[in-house]
Amino acid sequence: MGAAWRTRFEFPRDNPLYQFGVVFSADKRRPIYVGRMQPPFDWVPAETQQEGISGTFEGQNDILDVAFPNSEQRIPAKLVRVSDRHDVAMLKIDVPEAVPKVELNDNYDTIKPGDTAIVMGYPSVSPPVVGIIKSEDAFNRQPKVKLIPDPTIAVGNIGRILRSKDQPSDKDLIYSLIGDAYQLQINTTGAGNSGGPVFDDRGRVIGIFYAGSAAGGASVTFAVPIRYGKQLMSVGAASN
């Protein structure tokens, strides 16, 4: 969510770009590609190799705010670092007082199927909470209507450990198509929850919620191991 241009983008099937499209340069306001554009599968804007537009995409956040639960306040955030290894990024905010922190438990080497997983976040399927903020400003009496963050908790288990590992040269290459991830047996959350923490049974963060998949009436969700988040907080060499 902090750097959406660095992850997969899916075009809506009713998008007219499936028939014909024009791509404009945002700064020079001139077309850089005109023609039929069949959007590819697994297209990442920042990594696009499409003819005529390769290397021309870079994103920025016009508005990037952080909100805390049960508060109408919005705090401007800065995108500090983006992972080259996984779908995670680090944001930073400036606040005048200390805020509570959580413990990060990098259990990458010891986690196992069946372990408790608790997801917290804001799935879009959950009804929003709205606050009417009364104005005391004599020069602007209009009340403000704002969404009030009210997190949802979903409890389940680690269903599967998906890993990408280098194999010895005399072995066949075996790897996960989704990369390093924890498959969660939690299907009561989904879109909108990306970036939410995944806790263990002791309240320590072990992962970051980031994806879901559904087929044949069944659904699963996925989390990035917190190891990839901790790598963004280090100035040293990242471990594989």
PDB file of C-alpha atoms in Angstrom:
ATOM      1  CA  MET A   1       0.000   0.000   0.000  1.00  0.00           C
ATOM      2  CA  GLY A   2       2.934   2.363   0.579  1.00  0.00           C
ATOM      3  CA  ALA A   3       4.395   1.781  -2.892  1.00  0.00           C
ATOM      4  CA  ALA A   4       1.585   0.278  -4.973  1.00  0.00           C
ATOM      5  CA  TRP A   5       3.479   0.798  -8.229  1.00  0.00           C
ATOM      6  CA  ARG A   6       6.015  -1.810  -7.072  1.00  0.00           C
ATOM      7  CA  THR A   7       3.533  -4.686  -6.927  1.00  0.00           C
ATOM      8  CA  ARG A   8       1.136  -6.429  -9.298  1.00  0.00           C
ATOM      9  CA  PHE A   9      -1.651  -4.395 -10.858  1.00  0.00           C
ATOM     10  CA  GLU A  10      -4.733  -6.004 -12.356  1.00  0.00           C
ATOM     11  CA  PHE A  11      -6.742  -4.090 -14.955  1.00  0.00           C
ATOM     12  CA  PRO A  12     -10.543  -4.323 -14.654  1.00  0.00           C
ATOM     13  CA  ARG A  13     -11.873  -6.548 -17.413  1.00  0.00           C
ATOM     14  CA  ASP A  14     -14.242  -3.814 -18.621  1.00  0.00           C
ATOM     15  CA  ASN A  15     -11.377  -1.340 -19.009  1.00  0.00           C
ATOM     16  CA  PRO A  16     -11.308   0.178 -22.531  1.00  0.00           C
ATOM     17  CA  LEU A  17      -7.526  -0.334 -22.580  1.00  0.00           C
ATOM     18  CA  TYR A  18      -8.296  -3.911 -23.595  1.00  0.00           C
ATOM     19  CA  GLN A  19      -9.329  -2.517 -26.991  1.00  0.00           C
ATOM     20  CA  PHE A  20      -7.284   0.625 -27.590  1.00  0.00           C
ATOM     21  CA  GLY A  21      -5.331   3.010 -25.431  1.00  0.00           C
ATOM     22  CA  VAL A  22      -3.011   5.984 -25.194  1.00  0.00           C
ATOM     23  CA  VAL A  23      -0.308   6.376 -22.535  1.00  0.00           C
ATOM     24  CA  PHE A  24       0.654   9.961 -21.740  1.00  0.00           C
ATOM     25  CA  SER A  25       3.786  11.344 -20.130  1.00  0.00           C
ATOM     26  CA  ALA A  26       2.645  13.057 -16.918  1.00  0.00           C
ATOM     27  CA  ASP A  27       5.303  15.786 -16.999  1.00  0.00           C
ATOM     28  CA  LYS A  28       5.497  16.583 -20.720  1.00  0.00           C
ATOM     29  CA  ARG A  29       1.817  15.862 -21.420  1.00  0.00           C
ATOM     30  CA  ARG A  30       2.519  14.067 -24.667  1.00  0.00           C
ATOM     31  CA  PRO A  31       1.584  10.582 -25.821  1.00  0.00           C
ATOM     32  CA  ILE A  32       4.401   8.060 -25.478  1.00  0.00           C
ATOM     33  CA  TYR A  33       2.470   5.092 -26.818  1.00  0.00           C
ATOM     34  CA  VAL A  34      -0.681   4.763 -28.920  1.00  0.00           C
ATOM     35  CA  GLY A  35      -2.205   1.470 -29.945  1.00  0.00           C
ATOM     36  CA  ARG A  36      -3.835  -1.726 -28.845  1.00  0.00           C
ATOM     37  CA  MET A  37      -2.809  -2.595 -25.289  1.00  0.00           C
ATOM     38  CA  GLN A  38      -3.435  -6.096 -24.019  1.00  0.00           C
ATOM     39  CA  PRO A  39      -2.495  -5.858 -20.340  1.00  0.00           C
ATOM     40  CA  PRO A  40      -0.164  -8.698 -19.378  1.00  0.00           C
ATOM     41  CA  PHE A  41      -0.617 -11.035 -16.441  1.00  0.00           C
ATOM     42  CA  ASP A  42       1.358 -10.216 -13.274  1.00  0.00           C
ATOM     43  CA  TRP A  43       2.065  -6.696 -14.525  1.00  0.00           C
ATOM     44  CA  VAL A  44       4.101  -4.540 -12.121  1.00  0.00           C
ATOM     45  CA  PRO A  45       4.055  -0.868 -13.230  1.00  0.00           C
ATOM     46  CA  ALA A  46       7.596  -0.075 -12.038  1.00  0.00           C
ATOM     47  CA  GLU A  47       8.984  -3.191 -13.731  1.00  0.00           C
ATOM     48  CA  THR A  48       7.017  -3.082 -16.977  1.00  0.00           C
ATOM     49  CA  GLN A  49       8.694  -4.380 -20.120  1.00  0.00           C
ATOM     50  CA  GLN A  50       5.878  -3.426 -22.493  1.00  0.00           C
ATOM     51  CA  GLU A  51       7.005  -2.021 -25.811  1.00  0.00           C
ATOM     52  CA  GLY A  52       7.060   1.753 -25.874  1.00  0.00           C
ATOM     53  CA  ILE A  53       6.690   2.286 -22.138  1.00  0.00           C
ATOM     54  CA  SER A  54       9.445   0.184 -20.575  1.00  0.00           C
ATOM     55  CA  GLY A  55      11.213   2.051 -17.796  1.00  0.00           C
ATOM     56  CA  THR A  56       8.865   5.053 -17.828  1.00  0.00           C
ATOM     57  CA  PHE A  57       6.802   4.288 -14.725  1.00  0.00           C
ATOM     58  CA  GLU A  58       7.666   5.661 -11.309  1.00  0.00           C
ATOM     59  CA  GLY A  59       5.119   6.311  -8.598  1.00  0.00           C
ATOM     60  CA  GLN A  60       4.569   8.789  -5.818  1.00  0.00           C
ATOM     61  CA  ASN A  61       1.987   9.180  -3.074  1.00  0.00           C
ATOM     62  CA  ASP A  62       0.082  12.454  -3.353  1.00  0.00           C
ATOM     63  CA  ILE A  63      -1.622  11.727  -0.026  1.00  0.00           C
ATOM     64  CA  LEU A  64      -0.276   9.219   2.501  1.00  0.00           C
ATOM     65  CA  ASP A  65      -1.770   9.490   5.977  1.00  0.00           C
ATOM     66  CA  VAL A  66      -1.644   7.285   9.060  1.00  0.00           C
ATOM     67  CA  ALA A  67      -4.607   7.023  11.423  1.00  0.00           C
ATOM     68  CA  PHE A  68      -4.787   5.372  14.827  1.00  0.00           C
ATOM     69  CA  PRO A  69      -7.789   3.355  16.054  1.00  0.00           C
ATOM     70  CA  ASN A  70     -10.795   5.315  17.300  1.00  0.00           C
ATOM     71  CA  SER A  71      -9.305   8.673  16.314  1.00  0.00           C
ATOM     72  CA  GLU A  72     -10.315  11.128  13.610  1.00  0.00           C
ATOM     73  CA  GLN A  73      -6.784  12.559  13.457  1.00  0.00           C
ATOM     74  CA  ARG A  74      -4.684  11.961  10.344  1.00  0.00           C
ATOM     75  CA  ILE A  75      -0.888  12.093  10.492  1.00  0.00           C
ATOM     76  CA  PRO A  76       1.094  12.627   7.271  1.00  0.00           C
ATOM     77  CA  ALA A  77       3.476   9.744   6.569  1.00  0.00           C
ATOM     78  CA  LYS A  78       6.610   9.407   4.465  1.00  0.00           C
ATOM     79  CA  LEU A  79       7.608   6.426   2.366  1.00  0.00           C
ATOM     80  CA  VAL A  80      11.097   5.652   3.660  1.00  0.00           C
ATOM     81  CA  ARG A  81      12.137   2.336   2.128  1.00  0.00           C
ATOM     82  CA  VAL A  82      10.704  -0.277  -0.234  1.00  0.00           C
ATOM     83  CA  SER A  83      11.799  -3.907  -0.141  1.00  0.00           C
ATOM     84  CA  ASP A  84      13.387  -5.405  -3.240  1.00  0.00           C
ATOM     85  CA  ARG A  85      12.700  -8.877  -1.833  1.00  0.00           C
ATOM     86  CA  HIS A  86       9.017  -8.867  -0.941  1.00  0.00           C
ATOM     87  CA  ASP A  87       5.761  -6.881  -0.995  1.00  0.00           C
ATOM     88  CA  VAL A  88       6.586  -4.684   2.002  1.00  0.00           C
ATOM     89  CA  ALA A  89       7.546  -1.054   2.551  1.00  0.00           C
ATOM     90  CA  MET A  90       8.419   1.115   5.538  1.00  0.00           C
ATOM     91  CA  LEU A  91       6.540   4.309   6.401  1.00  0.00           C
ATOM     92  CA  LYS A  92       7.549   6.930   8.938  1.00  0.00           C
ATOM     93  CA  ILE A  93       5.494   9.457  10.897  1.00  0.00           C
ATOM     94  CA  ASP A  94       6.463  12.283  13.242  1.00  0.00           C
ATOM     95  CA  VAL A  95       4.446  12.488  16.463  1.00  0.00           C
ATOM     96  CA  PRO A  96       4.958  14.732  19.516  1.00  0.00           C
ATOM     97  CA  GLU A  97       4.771  11.884  22.024  1.00  0.00           C
ATOM     98  CA  ALA A  98       5.827   8.262  22.353  1.00  0.00           C
ATOM     99  CA  VAL A  99       3.426   5.625  21.052  1.00  0.00           C
ATOM    100  CA  PRO A 100       3.072   2.011  22.235  1.00  0.00           C
ATOM    101  CA  LYS A 101       5.214  -0.474  20.356  1.00  0.00           C
ATOM    102  CA  VAL A 102       4.827  -4.145  19.555  1.00  0.00           C
ATOM    103  CA  GLU A 103       7.430  -6.891  19.741  1.00  0.00           C
ATOM    104  CA  LEU A 104       8.586  -8.330  16.429  1.00  0.00           C
ATOM    105  CA  ASN A 105       9.102 -12.088  16.599  1.00  0.00           C
ATOM    106  CA  ASP A 106      11.174 -13.348  13.669  1.00  0.00           C
ATOM    107  CA  ASN A 107      10.224 -17.029  13.948  1.00  0.00           C
ATOM    108  CA  TYR A 108      10.986 -17.742  10.280  1.00  0.00           C
ATOM    109  CA  ASP A 109      13.091 -20.793  11.165  1.00  0.00           C
ATOM    110  CA  THR A 110      10.787 -22.243  13.839  1.00  0.00           C
ATOM    111  CA  ILE A 111       7.210 -21.492  12.746  1.00  0.00           C
ATOM    112  CA  LYS A 112       5.114 -24.525  11.856  1.00  0.00           C
ATOM    113  CA  PRO A 113       1.632 -25.354  10.533  1.00  0.00           C
ATOM    114  CA  GLY A 114      -0.982 -25.223  13.278  1.00  0.00           C
ATOM    115  CA  ASP A 115       0.574 -22.284  15.118  1.00  0.00           C
ATOM    116  CA  THR A 116      -1.862 -19.552  16.153  1.00  0.00           C
ATOM    117  CA  ALA A 117      -2.248 -16.588  13.784  1.00  0.00           C
ATOM    118  CA  ILE A 118      -4.192 -13.443  14.691  1.00  0.00           C
ATOM    119  CA  VAL A 119      -4.780 -10.811  12.003  1.00  0.00           C
ATOM    120  CA  MET A 120      -5.668  -7.198  12.779  1.00  0.00           C
ATOM    121  CA  GLY A 121      -6.707  -4.684  10.168  1.00  0.00           C
ATOM    122  CA  TYR A 122      -9.428  -2.992   8.202  1.00  0.00           C
ATOM    123  CA  PRO A 123     -10.998  -5.367   5.654  1.00  0.00           C
ATOM    124  CA  SER A 124     -13.197  -3.498   3.204  1.00  0.00           C
ATOM    125  CA  VAL A 125     -16.035  -5.964   3.776  1.00  0.00           C
ATOM    126  CA  SER A 126     -16.363  -4.709   7.371  1.00  0.00           C
ATOM    127  CA  PRO A 127     -18.908  -1.867   7.832  1.00  0.00           C
ATOM    128  CA  PRO A 128     -17.227   1.531   8.309  1.00  0.00           C
ATOM    129  CA  VAL A 129     -17.613   3.742  11.368  1.00  0.00           C
ATOM    130  CA  VAL A 130     -18.221   7.437  10.687  1.00  0.00           C
ATOM    131  CA  GLY A 131     -17.709  10.345  13.047  1.00  0.00           C
ATOM    132  CA  ILE A 132     -19.345  13.781  12.835  1.00  0.00           C
ATOM    133  CA  ILE A 133     -16.722  16.244  14.047  1.00  0.00           C
ATOM    134  CA  LYS A 134     -18.281  19.428  15.456  1.00  0.00           C
ATOM    135  CA  SER A 135     -16.396  22.576  14.505  1.00  0.00           C
ATOM    136  CA  GLU A 136     -15.524  25.222  17.106  1.00  0.00           C
ATOM    137  CA  ASP A 137     -13.917  27.439  14.460  1.00  0.00           C
ATOM    138  CA  ALA A 138     -15.838  30.723  14.248  1.00  0.00           C
ATOM    139  CA  PHE A 139     -14.722  31.134  10.636  1.00  0.00           C
ATOM    140  CA  ASN A 140     -15.671  27.625   9.536  1.00  0.00           C
ATOM    141  CA  ARG A 141     -18.727  26.226  11.269  1.00  0.00           C
ATOM    142  CA  GLN A 142     -19.192  23.284   8.935  1.00  0.00           C
ATOM    143  CA  PRO A 143     -18.971  19.924  10.726  1.00  0.00           C
ATOM    144  CA  LYS A 144     -16.541  17.395   9.285  1.00  0.00           C
ATOM    145  CA  VAL A 145     -17.496  13.827   8.430  1.00  0.00           C
ATOM    146  CA  LYS A 146     -14.598  11.402   8.812  1.00  0.00           C
ATOM    147  CA  LEU A 147     -14.070   7.672   8.863  1.00  0.00           C
ATOM    148  CA  ILE A 148     -13.063   6.484  12.316  1.00  0.00           C
ATOM    149  CA  PRO A 149     -10.638   3.522  12.207  1.00  0.00           C
ATOM    150  CA  ASP A 150     -12.117   0.548  14.060  1.00  0.00           C
ATOM    151  CA  PRO A 151      -9.914  -2.529  13.546  1.00  0.00           C
ATOM    152  CA  THR A 152     -11.201  -6.052  13.012  1.00  0.00           C
ATOM    153  CA  ILE A 153      -9.579  -9.065  14.688  1.00  0.00           C
ATOM    154  CA  ALA A 154      -9.565 -12.447  12.926  1.00  0.00           C
ATOM    155  CA  VAL A 155      -8.206 -15.554  14.642  1.00  0.00           C
ATOM    156  CA  GLY A 156      -6.977 -18.724  12.966  1.00  0.00           C
ATOM    157  CA  ASN A 157      -3.888 -20.788  12.333  1.00  0.00           C
ATOM    158  CA  ILE A 158      -0.872 -21.083  10.108  1.00  0.00           C
ATOM    159  CA  GLY A 159      -2.057 -23.559   7.497  1.00  0.00           C
ATOM    160  CA  ARG A 160       1.100 -23.924   5.453  1.00  0.00           C
ATOM    161  CA  ILE A 161       4.652 -22.637   5.213  1.00  0.00           C
ATOM    162  CA  LEU A 162       5.582 -21.635   1.664  1.00  0.00           C
ATOM    163  CA  ARG A 163       9.280 -21.215   1.018  1.00  0.00           C
ATOM    164  CA  SER A 164      11.650 -20.332  -1.795  1.00  0.00           C
ATOM    165  CA  LYS A 165      14.948 -22.088  -1.148  1.00  0.00           C
ATOM    166  CA  ASP A 166      18.143 -22.554  -3.080  1.00  0.00           C
ATOM    167  CA  GLN A 167      18.797 -26.240  -3.680  1.00  0.00           C
ATOM    168  CA  PRO A 168      22.168 -28.020  -3.909  1.00  0.00           C
ATOM    169  CA  SER A 169      23.457 -28.167  -7.478  1.00  0.00           C
ATOM    170  CA  ASP A 170      22.664 -31.881  -7.755  1.00  0.00           C
ATOM    171  CA  LYS A 171      19.016 -31.402  -6.733  1.00  0.00           C
ATOM    172  CA  ASP A 172      15.988 -30.286  -8.717  1.00  0.00           C
ATOM    173  CA  LEU A 173      14.945 -26.683  -8.114  1.00  0.00           C
ATOM    174  CA  ILE A 174      11.858 -26.512  -5.898  1.00  0.00           C
ATOM    175  CA  TYR A 175      10.266 -23.190  -5.123  1.00  0.00           C
ATOM    176  CA  SER A 176       6.952 -21.616  -4.120  1.00  0.00           C
ATOM    177  CA  LEU A 177       5.066 -19.776  -6.871  1.00  0.00           C
ATOM    178  CA  ILE A 178       3.992 -17.163  -4.331  1.00  0.00           C
ATOM    179  CA  GLY A 179       7.449 -16.809  -2.785  1.00  0.00           C
ATOM    180  CA  ASP A 180       8.147 -16.844   0.937  1.00  0.00           C
ATOM    181  CA  ALA A 181       4.777 -16.654   2.679  1.00  0.00           C
ATOM    182  CA  TYR A 182       2.674 -18.021   5.500  1.00  0.00           C
ATOM    183  CA  GLN A 183      -0.635 -19.440   4.305  1.00  0.00           C
ATOM    184  CA  LEU A 184      -3.296 -18.516   6.856  1.00  0.00           C
ATOM    185  CA  GLN A 185      -6.415 -20.486   7.647  1.00  0.00           C
ATOM    186  CA  ILE A 186      -8.268 -17.203   8.034  1.00  0.00           C
ATOM    187  CA  ASN A 187     -10.882 -16.406   5.389  1.00  0.00           C
ATOM    188  CA  THR A 188     -12.920 -13.756   7.221  1.00  0.00           C
ATOM    189  CA  THR A 189     -10.632 -10.970   6.057  1.00  0.00           C
ATOM    190  CA  GLY A 190      -9.265  -9.938   2.699  1.00  0.00           C
ATOM    191  CA  ALA A 191      -9.082  -6.846   0.487  1.00  0.00           C
ATOM    192  CA  GLY A 192      -8.356  -3.735   2.517  1.00  0.00           C
ATOM    193  CA  ASN A 193      -6.453  -5.627   5.207  1.00  0.00           C
ATOM    194  CA  SER A 194      -3.108  -5.494   3.394  1.00  0.00           C
ATOM    195  CA  GLY A 195      -0.338  -4.203   5.642  1.00  0.00           C
ATOM    196  CA  GLY A 196      -2.089  -5.376   8.805  1.00  0.00           C
ATOM    197  CA  PRO A 197      -0.028  -7.164  11.462  1.00  0.00           C
ATOM    198  CA  VAL A 198      -0.231 -10.910  12.048  1.00  0.00           C
ATOM    199  CA  PHE A 199       0.348 -11.819  15.706  1.00  0.00           C
ATOM    200  CA  ASP A 200       1.278 -15.057  17.437  1.00  0.00           C
ATOM    201  CA  ASP A 201      -0.445 -16.314  20.596  1.00  0.00           C
ATOM    202  CA  ARG A 202       1.752 -14.033  22.731  1.00  0.00           C
ATOM    203  CA  GLY A 203       0.884 -10.831  20.899  1.00  0.00           C
ATOM    204  CA  ARG A 204       4.145 -10.632  18.954  1.00  0.00           C
ATOM    205  CA  VAL A 205       4.119  -9.677  15.278  1.00  0.00           C
ATOM    206  CA  ILE A 206       5.216 -12.594  13.084  1.00  0.00           C
ATOM    207  CA  GLY A 207       4.014 -11.397   9.699  1.00  0.00           C
ATOM    208  CA  ILE A 208       2.341  -8.768   7.543  1.00  0.00           C
ATOM    209  CA  PHE A 209      -0.952  -9.593   5.822  1.00  0.00           C
ATOM    210  CA  TYR A 210      -0.708  -9.061   2.080  1.00  0.00           C
ATOM    211  CA  ALA A 211      -2.763 -11.324  -0.189  1.00  0.00           C
ATOM    212  CA  GLY A 212      -5.630 -13.744  -0.626  1.00  0.00           C
ATOM    213  CA  SER A 213      -6.748 -16.392  -3.083  1.00  0.00           C
ATOM    214  CA  ALA A 214     -10.066 -18.101  -3.781  1.00  0.00           C
ATOM    215  CA  ALA A 215     -11.098 -21.050  -5.940  1.00  0.00           C
ATOM    216  CA  GLY A 216     -14.019 -23.446  -5.960  1.00  0.00           C
ATOM    217  CA  GLY A 217     -15.726 -21.753  -3.042  1.00  0.00           C
ATOM    218  CA  ALA A 218     -12.667 -22.037  -0.774  1.00  0.00           C
ATOM    219  CA  SER A 219     -10.332 -19.214   0.160  1.00  0.00           C
ATOM    220  CA  VAL A 220      -7.009 -18.726   1.910  1.00  0.00           C
ATOM    221  CA  THR A 221      -4.959 -15.686   2.841  1.00  0.00           C
ATOM    222  CA  PHE A 222      -1.238 -15.023   3.045  1.00  0.00           C
ATOM    223  CA  ALA A 223       1.257 -13.106   5.155  1.00  0.00           C
ATOM    224  CA  VAL A 224       4.810 -11.934   4.512  1.00  0.00           C
ATOM    225  CA  PRO A 225       7.189 -13.210   7.233  1.00  0.00           C
ATOM    226  CA  ILE A 226       8.145 -10.328   9.533  1.00  0.00           C
ATOM    227  CA  ARG A 227      11.786 -11.018   8.662  1.00  0.00           C
ATOM    228  CA  TYR A 228      11.278  -9.002   5.471  1.00  0.00           C
ATOM    229  CA  GLY A 229       9.871  -6.090   7.449  1.00  0.00           C
ATOM    230  CA  LYS A 230      12.781  -6.145   9.888  1.00  0.00           C
ATOM    231  CA  GLN A 231      15.244  -6.038   6.998  1.00  0.00           C
ATOM    232  CA  LEU A 232      13.909  -2.572   6.136  1.00  0.00           C
ATOM    233  CA  MET A 233      14.797  -1.414   9.661  1.00  0.00           C
ATOM    234  CA  SER A 234      18.433  -2.466   9.326  1.00  0.00           C
ATOM    235  CA  VAL A 235      21.338  -0.674   7.645  1.00  0.00           C
ATOM    236  CA  GLY A 236      23.394  -3.856   7.399  1.00  0.00           C
ATOM    237  CA  ALA A 237      23.444  -6.550   4.755  1.00  0.00           C
ATOM    238  CA  ALA A 238      20.129  -8.406   4.463  1.00  0.00           C
ATOM    239  CA  SER A 239      20.105 -12.140   5.036  1.00  0.00           C
ATOM    240  CA  ASN A 240      18.588 -14.454   2.449  1.00  0.00           C
TER     241      ASN A 240
END
